[in-house]
mmCIF file of C-alpha atoms in Angstrom:
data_model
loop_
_atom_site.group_PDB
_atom_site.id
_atom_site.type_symbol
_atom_site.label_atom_id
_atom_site.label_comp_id
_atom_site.label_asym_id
_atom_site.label_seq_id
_atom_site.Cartn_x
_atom_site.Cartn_y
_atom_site.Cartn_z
ATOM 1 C CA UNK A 1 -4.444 -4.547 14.466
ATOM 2 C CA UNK A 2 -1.313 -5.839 12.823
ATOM 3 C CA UNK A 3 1.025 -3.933 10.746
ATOM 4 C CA UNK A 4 0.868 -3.701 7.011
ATOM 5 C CA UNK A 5 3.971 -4.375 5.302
ATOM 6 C CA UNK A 6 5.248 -1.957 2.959
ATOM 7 C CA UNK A 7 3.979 -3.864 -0.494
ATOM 8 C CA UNK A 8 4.306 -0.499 -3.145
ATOM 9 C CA UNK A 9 8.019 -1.482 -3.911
ATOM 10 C CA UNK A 10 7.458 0.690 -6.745
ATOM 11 C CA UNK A 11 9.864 4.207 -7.721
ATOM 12 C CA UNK A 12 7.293 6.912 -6.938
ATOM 13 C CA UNK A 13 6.584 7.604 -10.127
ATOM 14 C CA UNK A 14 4.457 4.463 -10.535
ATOM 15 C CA UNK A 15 2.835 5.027 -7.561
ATOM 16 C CA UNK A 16 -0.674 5.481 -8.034
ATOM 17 C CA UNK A 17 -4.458 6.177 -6.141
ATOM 18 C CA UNK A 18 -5.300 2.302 -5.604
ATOM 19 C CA UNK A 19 -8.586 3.916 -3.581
ATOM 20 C CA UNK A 20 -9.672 5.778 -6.551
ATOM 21 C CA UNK A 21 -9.578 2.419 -8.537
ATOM 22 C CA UNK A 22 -12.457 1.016 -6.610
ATOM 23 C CA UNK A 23 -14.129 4.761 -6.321
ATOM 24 C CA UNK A 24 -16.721 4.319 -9.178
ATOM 25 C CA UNK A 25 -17.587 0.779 -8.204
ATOM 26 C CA UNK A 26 -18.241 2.214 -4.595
ATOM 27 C CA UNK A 27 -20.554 5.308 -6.262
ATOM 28 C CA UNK A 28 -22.501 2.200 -7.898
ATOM 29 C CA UNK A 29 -23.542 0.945 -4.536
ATOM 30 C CA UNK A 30 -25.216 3.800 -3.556
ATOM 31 C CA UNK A 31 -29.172 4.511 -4.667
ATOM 32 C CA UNK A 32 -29.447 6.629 -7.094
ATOM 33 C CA UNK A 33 -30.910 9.620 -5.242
ATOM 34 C CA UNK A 34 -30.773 9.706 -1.203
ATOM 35 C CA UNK A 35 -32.137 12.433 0.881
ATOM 36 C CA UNK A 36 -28.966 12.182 3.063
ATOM 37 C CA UNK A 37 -25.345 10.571 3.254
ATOM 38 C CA UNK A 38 -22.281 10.547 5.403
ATOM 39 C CA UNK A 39 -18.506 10.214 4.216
ATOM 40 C CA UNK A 40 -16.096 9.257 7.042
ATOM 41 C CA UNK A 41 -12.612 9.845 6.734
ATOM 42 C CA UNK A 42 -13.052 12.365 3.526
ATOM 43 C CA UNK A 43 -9.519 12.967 3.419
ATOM 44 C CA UNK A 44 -9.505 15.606 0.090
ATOM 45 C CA UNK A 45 -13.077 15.178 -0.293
ATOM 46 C CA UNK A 46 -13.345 13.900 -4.028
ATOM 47 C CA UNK A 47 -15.924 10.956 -2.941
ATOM 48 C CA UNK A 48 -17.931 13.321 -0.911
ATOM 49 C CA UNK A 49 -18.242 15.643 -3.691
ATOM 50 C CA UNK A 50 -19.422 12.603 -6.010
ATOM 51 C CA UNK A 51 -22.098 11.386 -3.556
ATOM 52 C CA UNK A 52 -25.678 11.962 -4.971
ATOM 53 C CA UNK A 53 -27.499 12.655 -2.279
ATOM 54 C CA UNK A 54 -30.058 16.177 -0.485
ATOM 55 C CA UNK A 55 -27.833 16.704 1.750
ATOM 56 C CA UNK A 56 -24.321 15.090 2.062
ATOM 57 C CA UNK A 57 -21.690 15.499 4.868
ATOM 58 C CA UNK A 58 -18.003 14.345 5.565
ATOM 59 C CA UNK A 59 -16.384 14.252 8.172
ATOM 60 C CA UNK A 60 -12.329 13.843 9.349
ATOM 61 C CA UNK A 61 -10.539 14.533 12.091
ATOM 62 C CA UNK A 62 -7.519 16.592 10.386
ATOM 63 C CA UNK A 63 -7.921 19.829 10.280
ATOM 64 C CA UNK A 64 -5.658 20.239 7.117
ATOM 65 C CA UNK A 65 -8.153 17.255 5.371
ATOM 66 C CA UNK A 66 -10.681 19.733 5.568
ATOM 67 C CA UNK A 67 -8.686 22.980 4.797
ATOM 68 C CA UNK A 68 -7.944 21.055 1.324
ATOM 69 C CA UNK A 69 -11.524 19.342 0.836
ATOM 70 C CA UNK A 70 -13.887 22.539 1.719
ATOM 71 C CA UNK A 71 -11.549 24.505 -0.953
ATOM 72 C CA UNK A 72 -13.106 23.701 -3.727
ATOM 73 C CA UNK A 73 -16.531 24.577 -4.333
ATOM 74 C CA UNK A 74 -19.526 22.304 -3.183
ATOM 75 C CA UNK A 75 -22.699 21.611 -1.588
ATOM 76 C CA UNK A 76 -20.656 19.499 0.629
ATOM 77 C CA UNK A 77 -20.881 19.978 4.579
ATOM 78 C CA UNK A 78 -17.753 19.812 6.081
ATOM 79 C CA UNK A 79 -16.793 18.634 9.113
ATOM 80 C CA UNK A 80 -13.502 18.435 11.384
ATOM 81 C CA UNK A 81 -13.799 16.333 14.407
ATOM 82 C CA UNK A 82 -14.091 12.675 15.561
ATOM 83 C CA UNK A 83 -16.721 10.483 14.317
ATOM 84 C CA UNK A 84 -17.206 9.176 17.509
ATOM 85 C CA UNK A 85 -18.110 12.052 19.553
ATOM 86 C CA UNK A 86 -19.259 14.773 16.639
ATOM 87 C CA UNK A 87 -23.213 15.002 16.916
ATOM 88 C CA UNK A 88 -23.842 13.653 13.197
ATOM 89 C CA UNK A 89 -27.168 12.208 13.461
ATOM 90 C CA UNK A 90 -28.109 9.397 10.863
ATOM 91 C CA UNK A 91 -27.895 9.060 7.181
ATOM 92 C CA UNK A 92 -29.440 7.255 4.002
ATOM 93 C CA UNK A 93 -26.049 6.737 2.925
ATOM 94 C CA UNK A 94 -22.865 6.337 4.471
ATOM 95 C CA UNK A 95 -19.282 5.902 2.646
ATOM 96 C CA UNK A 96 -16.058 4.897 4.622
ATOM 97 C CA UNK A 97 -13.365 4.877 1.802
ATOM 98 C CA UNK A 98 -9.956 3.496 3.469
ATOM 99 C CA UNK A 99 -10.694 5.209 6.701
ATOM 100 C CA UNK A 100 -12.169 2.023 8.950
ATOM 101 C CA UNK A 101 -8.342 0.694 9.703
ATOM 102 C CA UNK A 102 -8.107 4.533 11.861
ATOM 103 C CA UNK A 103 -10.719 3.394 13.968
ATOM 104 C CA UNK A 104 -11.099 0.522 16.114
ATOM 105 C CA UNK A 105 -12.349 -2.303 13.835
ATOM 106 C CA UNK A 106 -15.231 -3.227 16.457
ATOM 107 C CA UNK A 107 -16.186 0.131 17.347
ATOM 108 C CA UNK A 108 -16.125 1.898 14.415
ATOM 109 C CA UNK A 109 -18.407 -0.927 12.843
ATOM 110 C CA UNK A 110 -20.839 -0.146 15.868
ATOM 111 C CA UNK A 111 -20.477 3.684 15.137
ATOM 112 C CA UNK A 112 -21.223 3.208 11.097
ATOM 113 C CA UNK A 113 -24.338 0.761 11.603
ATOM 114 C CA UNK A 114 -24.987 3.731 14.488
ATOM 115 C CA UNK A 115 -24.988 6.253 11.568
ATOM 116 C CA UNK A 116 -26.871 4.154 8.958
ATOM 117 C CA UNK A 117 -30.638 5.082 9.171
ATOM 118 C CA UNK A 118 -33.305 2.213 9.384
ATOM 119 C CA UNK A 119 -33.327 0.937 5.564
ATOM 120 C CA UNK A 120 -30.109 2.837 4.650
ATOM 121 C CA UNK A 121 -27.205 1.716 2.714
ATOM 122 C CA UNK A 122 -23.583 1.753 4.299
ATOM 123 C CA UNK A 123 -20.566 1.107 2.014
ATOM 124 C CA UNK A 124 -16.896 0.135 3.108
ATOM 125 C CA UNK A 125 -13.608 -0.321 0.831
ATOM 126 C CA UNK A 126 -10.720 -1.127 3.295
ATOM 127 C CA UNK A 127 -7.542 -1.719 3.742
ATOM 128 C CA UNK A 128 -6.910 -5.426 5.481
ATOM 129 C CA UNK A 129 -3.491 -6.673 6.383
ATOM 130 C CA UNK A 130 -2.035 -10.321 4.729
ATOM 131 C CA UNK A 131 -1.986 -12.925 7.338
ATOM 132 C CA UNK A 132 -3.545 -16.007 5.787
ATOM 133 C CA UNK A 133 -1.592 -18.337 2.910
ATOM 134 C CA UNK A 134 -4.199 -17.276 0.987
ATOM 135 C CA UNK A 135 -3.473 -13.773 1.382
ATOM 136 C CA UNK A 136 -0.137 -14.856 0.107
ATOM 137 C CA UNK A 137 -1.494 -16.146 -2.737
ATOM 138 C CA UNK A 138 -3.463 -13.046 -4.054
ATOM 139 C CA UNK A 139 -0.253 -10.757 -2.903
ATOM 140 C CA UNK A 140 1.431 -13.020 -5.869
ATOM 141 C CA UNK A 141 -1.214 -11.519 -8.606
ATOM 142 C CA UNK A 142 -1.289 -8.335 -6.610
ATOM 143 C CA UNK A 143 2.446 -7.271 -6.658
ATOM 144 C CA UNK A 144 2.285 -7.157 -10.440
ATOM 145 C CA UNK A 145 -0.825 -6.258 -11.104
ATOM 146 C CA UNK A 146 0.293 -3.299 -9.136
ATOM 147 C CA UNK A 147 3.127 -2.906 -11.503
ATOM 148 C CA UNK A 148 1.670 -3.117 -14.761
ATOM 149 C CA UNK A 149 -0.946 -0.439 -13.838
ATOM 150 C CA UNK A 150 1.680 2.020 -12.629
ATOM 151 C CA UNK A 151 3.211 1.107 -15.986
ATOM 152 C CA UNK A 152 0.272 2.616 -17.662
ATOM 153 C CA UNK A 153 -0.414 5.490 -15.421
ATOM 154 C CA UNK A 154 2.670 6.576 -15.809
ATOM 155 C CA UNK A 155 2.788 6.470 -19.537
ATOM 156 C CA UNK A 156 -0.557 8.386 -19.594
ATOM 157 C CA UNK A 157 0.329 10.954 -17.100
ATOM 158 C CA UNK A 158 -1.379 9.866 -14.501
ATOM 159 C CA UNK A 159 0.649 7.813 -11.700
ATOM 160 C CA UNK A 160 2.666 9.392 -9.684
ATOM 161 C CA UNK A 161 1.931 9.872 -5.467
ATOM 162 C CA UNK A 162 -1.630 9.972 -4.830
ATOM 163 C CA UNK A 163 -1.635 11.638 -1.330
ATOM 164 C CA UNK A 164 -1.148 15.223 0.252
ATOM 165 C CA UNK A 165 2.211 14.732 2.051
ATOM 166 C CA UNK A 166 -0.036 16.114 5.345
ATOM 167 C CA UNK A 167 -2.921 13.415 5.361
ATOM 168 C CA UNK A 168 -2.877 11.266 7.873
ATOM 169 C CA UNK A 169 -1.264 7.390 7.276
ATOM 170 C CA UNK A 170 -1.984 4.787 9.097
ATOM 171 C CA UNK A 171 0.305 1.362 8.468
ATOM 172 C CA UNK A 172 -2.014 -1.015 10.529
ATOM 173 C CA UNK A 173 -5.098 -2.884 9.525
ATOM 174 C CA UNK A 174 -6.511 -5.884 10.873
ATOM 175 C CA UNK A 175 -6.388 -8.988 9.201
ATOM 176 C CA UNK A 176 -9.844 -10.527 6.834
ATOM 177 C CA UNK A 177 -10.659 -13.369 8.562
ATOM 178 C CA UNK A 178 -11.469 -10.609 11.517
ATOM 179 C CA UNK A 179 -12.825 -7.798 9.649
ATOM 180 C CA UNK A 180 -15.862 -11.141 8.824
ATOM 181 C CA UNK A 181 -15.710 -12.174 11.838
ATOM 182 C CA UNK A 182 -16.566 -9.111 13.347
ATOM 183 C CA UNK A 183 -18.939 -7.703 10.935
ATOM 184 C CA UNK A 184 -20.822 -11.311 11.083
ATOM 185 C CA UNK A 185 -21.946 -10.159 14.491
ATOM 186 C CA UNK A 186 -22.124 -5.942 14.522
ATOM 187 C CA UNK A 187 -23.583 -5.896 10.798
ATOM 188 C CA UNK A 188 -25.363 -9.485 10.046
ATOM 189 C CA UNK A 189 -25.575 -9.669 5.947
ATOM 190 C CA UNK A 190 -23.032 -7.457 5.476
ATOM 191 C CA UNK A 191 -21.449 -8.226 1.612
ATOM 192 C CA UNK A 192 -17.774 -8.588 2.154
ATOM 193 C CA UNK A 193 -15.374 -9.388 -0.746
ATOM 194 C CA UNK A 194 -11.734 -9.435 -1.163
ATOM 195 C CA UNK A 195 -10.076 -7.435 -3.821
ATOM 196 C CA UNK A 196 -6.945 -6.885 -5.476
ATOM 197 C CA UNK A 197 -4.542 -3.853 -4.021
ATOM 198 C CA UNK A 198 -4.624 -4.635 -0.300
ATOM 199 C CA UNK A 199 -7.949 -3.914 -0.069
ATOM 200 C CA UNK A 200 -11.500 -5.355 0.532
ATOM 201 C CA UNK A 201 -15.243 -4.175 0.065
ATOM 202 C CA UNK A 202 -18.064 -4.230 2.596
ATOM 203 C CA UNK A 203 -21.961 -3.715 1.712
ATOM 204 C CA UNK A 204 -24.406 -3.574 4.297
ATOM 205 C CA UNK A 205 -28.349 -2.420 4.180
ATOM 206 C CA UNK A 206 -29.531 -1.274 7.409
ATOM 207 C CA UNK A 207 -33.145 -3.322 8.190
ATOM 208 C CA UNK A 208 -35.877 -1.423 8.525
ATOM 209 C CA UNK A 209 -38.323 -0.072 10.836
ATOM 210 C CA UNK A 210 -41.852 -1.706 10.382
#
């Protein structure tokens, strides 16, 4: 993984959630009733809670993630530990919202196709690092895209730092061309598409079990 460079050269008062941009367009992936679904990496919880599903679980590995995100009120099941080695069993749905660059890139794509039940759905929006001239090229519409948006947060009220100072930040990702590669071979027809605010989208349906 290679680092990411520090591209919100914004005062923090334009700062704004660019996860919870993509957040509704994620939610539209999903079917619209599951019997079961995973979040990994649920952070404060908010796309767990939004998950339409039985039975729905998240899981992270801070403690203080899950202090904040069990809080409020839910059906939710939450879980502190590592994704890796908790015993999660597998799941109709499964959500990892900016929480694949913590992992590994190859084995936490083998873990998530691991947790994705025969004929399941699992959905991905991830951070990727610019490494390509192409890259360049979309950091040139991204940078004030980035701007105008904080612009308009912040005259509605709501930019401003999108993050509990305690969650976990990780500035590495790896670069596109190897988050393909590598889900070309773990998760064959995987749907991945670049998009604007460092980050990318993955859709992948589990085959299933004739």
């Amino acid at each position: 993984m290679r680092r990411i460079p520090l591209n919100l050269q914004l005062p923090e008062k334009l700062w704004w959630d660019h996860n919870a941009w993509y957040r509704r367009w994620l939610l539209r992936q999903l079917p619209s009733r599951a019997r079961s679904a995973l979040d990994v990496g649920c952070g404060h919880g908010v796309l767990a809670r939004s998950i339409r599903a039985d039975e729905v679980t998240a899981i992270d590995a801070s403690e203080r993630m899950i202090e904040i995100a069990s809080a409020t009120p839910s059906r939710v099941r939450w879980v502190r530990g590592d994704v890796f080695t908790a015993d999660l069993g597998r799941y109709d749905v499964v959500t990892a919202e900016a929480s694949l660059h913590h992992l590994p890139l190859r084995e936490g794509l083998e873990r998530l196709r691991e947790l994705t039940a025969p004929g399941g759905t699992l959905v991905v929006v991830g951070l990727y690092v610019i490494a390509t001239p192409v890259d360049w090229a979309v950091e040139a519409v991204t940078l004030p895209a980035n701007a105008i948006v904080g612009v308009a947060k912040a005259a509605t009220g709501t930019a401003g730092k999108p993050y509990d100072v305690d969650m976990p930040v990780v500035m590495s990702a790896p670069a596109l061309n190897e988050i393909r590669e590598a889900a070309a071979e773990i998760l064959p027809g995987a749907r991945i598409r670049r998009r604007l605010f460092w980050r990318y989208s993955m859709v992948w349906h589990a085959p299933e079990v004739h």
